[in-house]
Coordinates of C-alpha atoms in Angstrom, one line a residue:
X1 CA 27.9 -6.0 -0.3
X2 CA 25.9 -3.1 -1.3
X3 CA 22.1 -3.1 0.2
X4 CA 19.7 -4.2 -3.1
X5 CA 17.5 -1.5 -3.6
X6 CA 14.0 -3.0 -5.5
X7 CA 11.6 -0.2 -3.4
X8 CA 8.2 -1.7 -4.6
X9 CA 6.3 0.3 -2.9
X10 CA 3.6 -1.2 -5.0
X11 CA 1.4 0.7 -3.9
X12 CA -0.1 1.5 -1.5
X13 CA -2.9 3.5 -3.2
X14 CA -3.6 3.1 -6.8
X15 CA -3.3 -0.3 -7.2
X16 CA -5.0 -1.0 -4.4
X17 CA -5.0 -4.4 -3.2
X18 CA -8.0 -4.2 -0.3
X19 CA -10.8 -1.4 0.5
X20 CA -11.0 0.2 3.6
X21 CA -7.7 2.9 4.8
X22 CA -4.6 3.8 2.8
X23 CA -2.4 0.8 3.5
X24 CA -2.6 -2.2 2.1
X25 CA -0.8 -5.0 3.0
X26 CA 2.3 -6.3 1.0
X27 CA 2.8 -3.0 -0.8
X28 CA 6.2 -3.1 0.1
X29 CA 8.9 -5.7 -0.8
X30 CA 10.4 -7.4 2.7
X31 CA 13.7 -5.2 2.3
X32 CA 12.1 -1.9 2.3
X33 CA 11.1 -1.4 5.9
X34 CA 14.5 -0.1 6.0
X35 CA 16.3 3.0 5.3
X36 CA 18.8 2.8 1.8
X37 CA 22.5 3.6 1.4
X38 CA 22.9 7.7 1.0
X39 CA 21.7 8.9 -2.3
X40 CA 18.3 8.9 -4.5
X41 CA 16.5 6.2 -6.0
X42 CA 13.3 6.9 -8.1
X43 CA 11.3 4.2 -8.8
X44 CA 8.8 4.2 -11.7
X45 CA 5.1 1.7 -11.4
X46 CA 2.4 0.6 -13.1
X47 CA 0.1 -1.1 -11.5
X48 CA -3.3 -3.0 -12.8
X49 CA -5.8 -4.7 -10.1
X50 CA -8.6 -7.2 -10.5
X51 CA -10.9 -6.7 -7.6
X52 CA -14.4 -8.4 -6.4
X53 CA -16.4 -7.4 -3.7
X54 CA -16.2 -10.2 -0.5
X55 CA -18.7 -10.2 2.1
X56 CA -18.7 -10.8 6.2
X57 CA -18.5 -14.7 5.5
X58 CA -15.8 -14.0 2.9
X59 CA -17.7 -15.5 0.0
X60 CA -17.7 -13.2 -3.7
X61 CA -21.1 -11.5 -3.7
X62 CA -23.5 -8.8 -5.7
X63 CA -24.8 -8.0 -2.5
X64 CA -23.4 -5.1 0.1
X65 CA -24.8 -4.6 3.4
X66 CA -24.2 -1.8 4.6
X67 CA -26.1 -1.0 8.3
X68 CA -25.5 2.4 8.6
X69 CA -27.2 3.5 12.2
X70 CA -30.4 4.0 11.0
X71 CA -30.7 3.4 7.2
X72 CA -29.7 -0.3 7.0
X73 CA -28.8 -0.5 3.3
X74 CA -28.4 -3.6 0.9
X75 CA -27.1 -2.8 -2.5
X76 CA -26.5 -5.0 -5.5
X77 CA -23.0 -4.4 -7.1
X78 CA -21.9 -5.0 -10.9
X79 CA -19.0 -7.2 -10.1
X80 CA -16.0 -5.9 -10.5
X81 CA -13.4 -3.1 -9.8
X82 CA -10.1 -2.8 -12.6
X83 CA -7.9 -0.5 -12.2
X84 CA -4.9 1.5 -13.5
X85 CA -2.2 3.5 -11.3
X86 CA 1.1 5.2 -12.4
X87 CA 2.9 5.8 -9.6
X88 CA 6.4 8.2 -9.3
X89 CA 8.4 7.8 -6.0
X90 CA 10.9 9.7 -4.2
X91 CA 13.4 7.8 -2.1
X92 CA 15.9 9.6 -0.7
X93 CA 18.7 8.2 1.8
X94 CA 20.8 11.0 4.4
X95 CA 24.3 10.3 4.7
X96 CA 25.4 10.4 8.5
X97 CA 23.4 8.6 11.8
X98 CA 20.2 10.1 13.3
X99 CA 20.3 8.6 17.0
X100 CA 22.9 6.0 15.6
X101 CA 20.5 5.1 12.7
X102 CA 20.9 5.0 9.0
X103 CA 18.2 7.6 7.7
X104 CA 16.2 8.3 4.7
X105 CA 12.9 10.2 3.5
X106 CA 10.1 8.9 1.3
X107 CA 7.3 10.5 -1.1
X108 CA 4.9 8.6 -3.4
X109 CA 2.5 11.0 -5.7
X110 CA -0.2 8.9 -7.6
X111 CA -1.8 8.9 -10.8
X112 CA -4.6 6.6 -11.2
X113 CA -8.2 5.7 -11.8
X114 CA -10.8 5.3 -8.9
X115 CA -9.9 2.3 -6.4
X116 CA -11.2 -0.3 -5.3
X117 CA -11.2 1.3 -2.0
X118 CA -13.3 4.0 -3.4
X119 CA -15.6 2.1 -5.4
X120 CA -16.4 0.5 -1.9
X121 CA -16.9 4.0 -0.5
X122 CA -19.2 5.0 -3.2
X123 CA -21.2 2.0 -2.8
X124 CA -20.9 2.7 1.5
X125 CA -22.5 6.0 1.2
X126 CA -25.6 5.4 -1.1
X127 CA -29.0 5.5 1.0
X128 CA -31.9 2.6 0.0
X129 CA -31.8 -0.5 -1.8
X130 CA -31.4 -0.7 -5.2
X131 CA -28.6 -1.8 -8.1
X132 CA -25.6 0.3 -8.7
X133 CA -22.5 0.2 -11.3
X134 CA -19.3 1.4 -11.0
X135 CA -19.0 2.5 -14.3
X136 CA -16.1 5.1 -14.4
X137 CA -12.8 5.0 -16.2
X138 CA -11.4 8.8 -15.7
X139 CA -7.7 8.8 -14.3
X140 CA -6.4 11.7 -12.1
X141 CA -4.4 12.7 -8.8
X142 CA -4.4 9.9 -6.1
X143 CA -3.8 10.6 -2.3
X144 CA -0.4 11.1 -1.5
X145 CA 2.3 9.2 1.1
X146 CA 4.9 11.1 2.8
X147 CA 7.1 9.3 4.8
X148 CA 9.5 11.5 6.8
X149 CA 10.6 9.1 9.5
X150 CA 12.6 6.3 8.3
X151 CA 15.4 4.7 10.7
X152 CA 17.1 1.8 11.2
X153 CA 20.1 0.4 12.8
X154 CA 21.9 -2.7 12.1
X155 CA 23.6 -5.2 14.8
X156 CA 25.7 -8.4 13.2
X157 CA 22.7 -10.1 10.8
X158 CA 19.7 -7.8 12.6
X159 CA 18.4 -5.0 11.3
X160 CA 15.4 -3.2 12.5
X161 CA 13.7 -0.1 11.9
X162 CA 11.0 2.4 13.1
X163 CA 8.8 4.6 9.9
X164 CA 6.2 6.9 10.3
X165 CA 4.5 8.4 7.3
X166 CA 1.0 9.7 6.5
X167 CA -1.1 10.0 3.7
X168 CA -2.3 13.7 2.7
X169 CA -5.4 13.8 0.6
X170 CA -4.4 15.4 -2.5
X171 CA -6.4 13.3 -4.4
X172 CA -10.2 14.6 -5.5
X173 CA -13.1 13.8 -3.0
X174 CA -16.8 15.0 -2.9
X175 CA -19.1 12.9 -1.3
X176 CA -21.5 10.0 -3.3
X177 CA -18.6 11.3 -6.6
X178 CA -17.8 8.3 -8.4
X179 CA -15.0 10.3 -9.8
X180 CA -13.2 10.3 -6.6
X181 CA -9.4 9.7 -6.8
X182 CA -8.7 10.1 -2.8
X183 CA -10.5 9.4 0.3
X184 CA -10.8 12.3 1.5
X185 CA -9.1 12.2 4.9
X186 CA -5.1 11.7 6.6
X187 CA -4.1 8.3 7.6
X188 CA -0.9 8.2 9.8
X189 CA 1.1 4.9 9.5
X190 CA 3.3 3.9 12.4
X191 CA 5.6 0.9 11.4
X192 CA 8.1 -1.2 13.3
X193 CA 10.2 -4.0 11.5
X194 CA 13.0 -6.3 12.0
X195 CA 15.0 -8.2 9.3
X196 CA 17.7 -11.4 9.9
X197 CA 20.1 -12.5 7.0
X198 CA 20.8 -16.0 8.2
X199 CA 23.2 -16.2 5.3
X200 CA 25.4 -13.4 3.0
X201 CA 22.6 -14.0 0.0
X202 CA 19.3 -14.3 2.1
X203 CA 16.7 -11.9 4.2
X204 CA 13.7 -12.7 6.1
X205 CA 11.9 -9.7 7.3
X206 CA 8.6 -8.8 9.5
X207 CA 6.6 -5.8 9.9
X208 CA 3.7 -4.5 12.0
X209 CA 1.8 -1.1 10.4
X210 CA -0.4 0.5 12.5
X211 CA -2.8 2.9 10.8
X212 CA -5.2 5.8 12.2
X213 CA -7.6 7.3 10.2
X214 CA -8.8 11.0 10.6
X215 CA -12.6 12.5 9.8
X216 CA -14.0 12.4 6.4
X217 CA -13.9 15.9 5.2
X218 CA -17.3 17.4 4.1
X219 CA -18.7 13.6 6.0
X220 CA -19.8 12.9 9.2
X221 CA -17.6 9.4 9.5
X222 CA -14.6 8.9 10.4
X223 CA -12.7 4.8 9.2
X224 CA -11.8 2.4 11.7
X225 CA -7.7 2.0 12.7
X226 CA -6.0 -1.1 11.1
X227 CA -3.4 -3.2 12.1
X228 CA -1.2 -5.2 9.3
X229 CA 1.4 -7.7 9.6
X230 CA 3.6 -8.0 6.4
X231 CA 6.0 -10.6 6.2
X232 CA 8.7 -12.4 3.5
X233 CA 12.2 -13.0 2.3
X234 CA 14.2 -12.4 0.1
X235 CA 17.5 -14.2 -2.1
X236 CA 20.4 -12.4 -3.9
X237 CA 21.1 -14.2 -7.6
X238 CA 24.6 -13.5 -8.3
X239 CA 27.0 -10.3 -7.4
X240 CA 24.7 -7.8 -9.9
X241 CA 22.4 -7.5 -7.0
X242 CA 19.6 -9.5 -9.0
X243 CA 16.8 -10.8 -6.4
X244 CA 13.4 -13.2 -5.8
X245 CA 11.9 -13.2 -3.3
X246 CA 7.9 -14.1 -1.6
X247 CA 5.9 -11.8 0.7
X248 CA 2.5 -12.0 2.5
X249 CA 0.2 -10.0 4.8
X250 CA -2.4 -10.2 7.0
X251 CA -4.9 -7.3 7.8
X252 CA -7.1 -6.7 10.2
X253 CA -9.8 -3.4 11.7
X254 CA -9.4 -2.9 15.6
X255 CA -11.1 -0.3 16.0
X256 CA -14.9 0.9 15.4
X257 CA -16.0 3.3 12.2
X258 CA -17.5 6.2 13.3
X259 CA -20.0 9.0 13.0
X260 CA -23.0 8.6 10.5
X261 CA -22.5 8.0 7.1
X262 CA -20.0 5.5 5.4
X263 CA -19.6 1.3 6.4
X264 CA -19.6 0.0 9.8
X265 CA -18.6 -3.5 9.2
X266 CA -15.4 -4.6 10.6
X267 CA -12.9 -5.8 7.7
X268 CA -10.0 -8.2 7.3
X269 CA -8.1 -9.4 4.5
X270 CA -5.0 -11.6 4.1
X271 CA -2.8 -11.8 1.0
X272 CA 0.6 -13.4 -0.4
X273 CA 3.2 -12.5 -3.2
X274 CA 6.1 -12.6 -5.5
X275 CA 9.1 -10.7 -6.4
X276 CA 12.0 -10.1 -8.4
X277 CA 14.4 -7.8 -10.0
X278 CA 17.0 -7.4 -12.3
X279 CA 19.5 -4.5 -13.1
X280 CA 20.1 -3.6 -16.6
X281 CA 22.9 -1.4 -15.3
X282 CA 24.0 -3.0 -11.9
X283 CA 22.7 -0.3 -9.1
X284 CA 21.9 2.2 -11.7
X285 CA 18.6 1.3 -14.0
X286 CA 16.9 -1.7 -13.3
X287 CA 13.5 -3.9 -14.1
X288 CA 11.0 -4.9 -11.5
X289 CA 8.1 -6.9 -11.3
X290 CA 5.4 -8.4 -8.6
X291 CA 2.4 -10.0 -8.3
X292 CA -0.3 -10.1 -5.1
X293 CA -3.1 -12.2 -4.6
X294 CA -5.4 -11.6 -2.3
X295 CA -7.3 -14.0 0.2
X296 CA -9.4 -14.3 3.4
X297 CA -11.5 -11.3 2.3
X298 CA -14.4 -9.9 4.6
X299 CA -16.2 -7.0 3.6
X300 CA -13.7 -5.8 1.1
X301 CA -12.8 -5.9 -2.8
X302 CA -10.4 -8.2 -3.1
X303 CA -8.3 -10.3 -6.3
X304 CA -4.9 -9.7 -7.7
X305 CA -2.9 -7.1 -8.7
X306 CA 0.1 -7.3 -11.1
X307 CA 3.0 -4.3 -11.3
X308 CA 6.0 -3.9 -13.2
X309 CA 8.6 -0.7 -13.4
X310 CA 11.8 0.7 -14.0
X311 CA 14.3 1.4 -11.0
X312 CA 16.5 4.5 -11.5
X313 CA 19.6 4.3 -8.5
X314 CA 21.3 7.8 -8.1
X315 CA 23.9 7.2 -5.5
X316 CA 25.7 10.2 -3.4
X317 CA 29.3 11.0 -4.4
X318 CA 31.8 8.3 -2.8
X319 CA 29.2 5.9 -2.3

């Protein structure tokens, strides 16, 4: 049977799901930790998010504290964040083995109006108390994920793969700019997953992201690393390659911010999902949808976050 290709990269930037980093939890679907059959898929999103600012007991609050060394800050916030991505993706898959691997390569430019994430920044790097809204509706360039490293290799009904990518800042960043469309640093993602198919029509997956942050450019701070488990399944409808399927994540800071600007609270946030998709032209154009909602929030926006796109399979010749 050929491998169902429903890349939902949903994505991991503009329609953000949590605040702090580049990755958020369950932006993929659980069959897209690993590599595709040879040939080109570009997947086409639009994503729209609902988010409200959670606090260190995970409760929806106005108020931010934000105790940066020396200028402990608390901020009142104009509840809430919306926004609007278009995202374009590249997937392409090698023909051949790499280390006895299938391989494949991964780029996902961004179009889309200020996150979540960096409505959080914005409200991070204010100094003194006072009330602040988040008022702006522009759209341009988001940061950008490259993922160049994408194996995996396939044993009876195991699969499991190893991904690196990063994520350049191509979007716009100056700091205390509400108009900000990136962070303004790279974040390297290092990802390990393993998927069983305990029967022909069914997948259950799990993945573990590991993301470092670099400095803040034209900042003194630098964002703590995260540490995200994604997990879900997956069921084939009928020969087409039509699918359903559930995911969820769980994520979580290890490591401490630094420098001297920006948030130092430690964040978490846990999430789960739904899937599906359906091929107009079987393996050639097809429809998907999902939908996230977000839950166990600490000191991060966090709601739900809908996105629906059109699937474009370009396979290589004799495939």
């Amino acid at each position: 049977m050929k491998q169902k290709i429903t890349l939902l990269a949903a994505l991991l930037l503009g329609t953000a799901i949590s605040a702090q980093g580049h990755y958020n939890g369950s932006s993929f679907n659980p069959n897209d930790y690993f590599a595709p059959h040879p040939g080109w898929i570009i997947p086409v999103w639009y994503g729209y998010a609902d988010m409200n600012y959670h606090n260190a007991s995970g409760k929806k609050s106005d108020q931010l504290i934000n105790p940066t060394p020396g200028n402990p800050t608390e901020l009142t916030l104009k509840q809430n964040v919306k926004t609007h991505s278009f995202i374009l993706m590249a997937i392409y898959g090698g023909k051949g083995k790499i280390l006895g691997a299938n391989w494949g390569m991964m780029i996902i430019p961004t179009l889309n109006s200020p996150t979540a994430d960096i409505a959080l920044d914005y409200y991070s790097s204010q100094t003194g108390s006072g009330s602040y809204v988040f008022t702006n509706k522009s759209i341009g360039i988001g940061d950008m994920y490259i993922q160049p490293v994408w194996l995996s290799w396939t044993k009876g009904k195991f699969s499991y793969a190893l991904n690196y990518g990063v994520w350049a800042p191509t979007g716009k960043y100056k700091p205390n700019d509400p108009d900000n469309g990136g962070h303004g640093y790279w974040s390297h993602n290092i990802r390990i997953a393993g998927k069983v198919k305990p029967t022909s029509k069914t997948n259950i997956s799990i993945a573990t992201t590991l993301e470092i942050n670099q400095w803040q450019k034209n900042t003194d701070f630098k964002e703590g690393s995260h540490f995200t488990v994604d997990a879900g399944g997956s069921y084939v409808l009928d020969t087409r390659g039509d699918e359903i399927g559930m995911f969820g994540h769980y994520s979580t800071q290890i490591s401490d911010d630094k420098g001297t600007n920006g948030g130092f609270a430690s964040d978490q946030i846990a999430g789960i999902g739904a899937f599906g998709s359906y091929w107009i032209i079987p393996m050639k154009i097809g429809l998907m949808g999902r939908i996230t909602q977000n839950f166990a929030a600490e000191n991060r926006f966090a709601g739900i976050a809908i996105q629906v796109g059109v699937n474009f399979l370009i396979p290589s010749g004799g495939h």
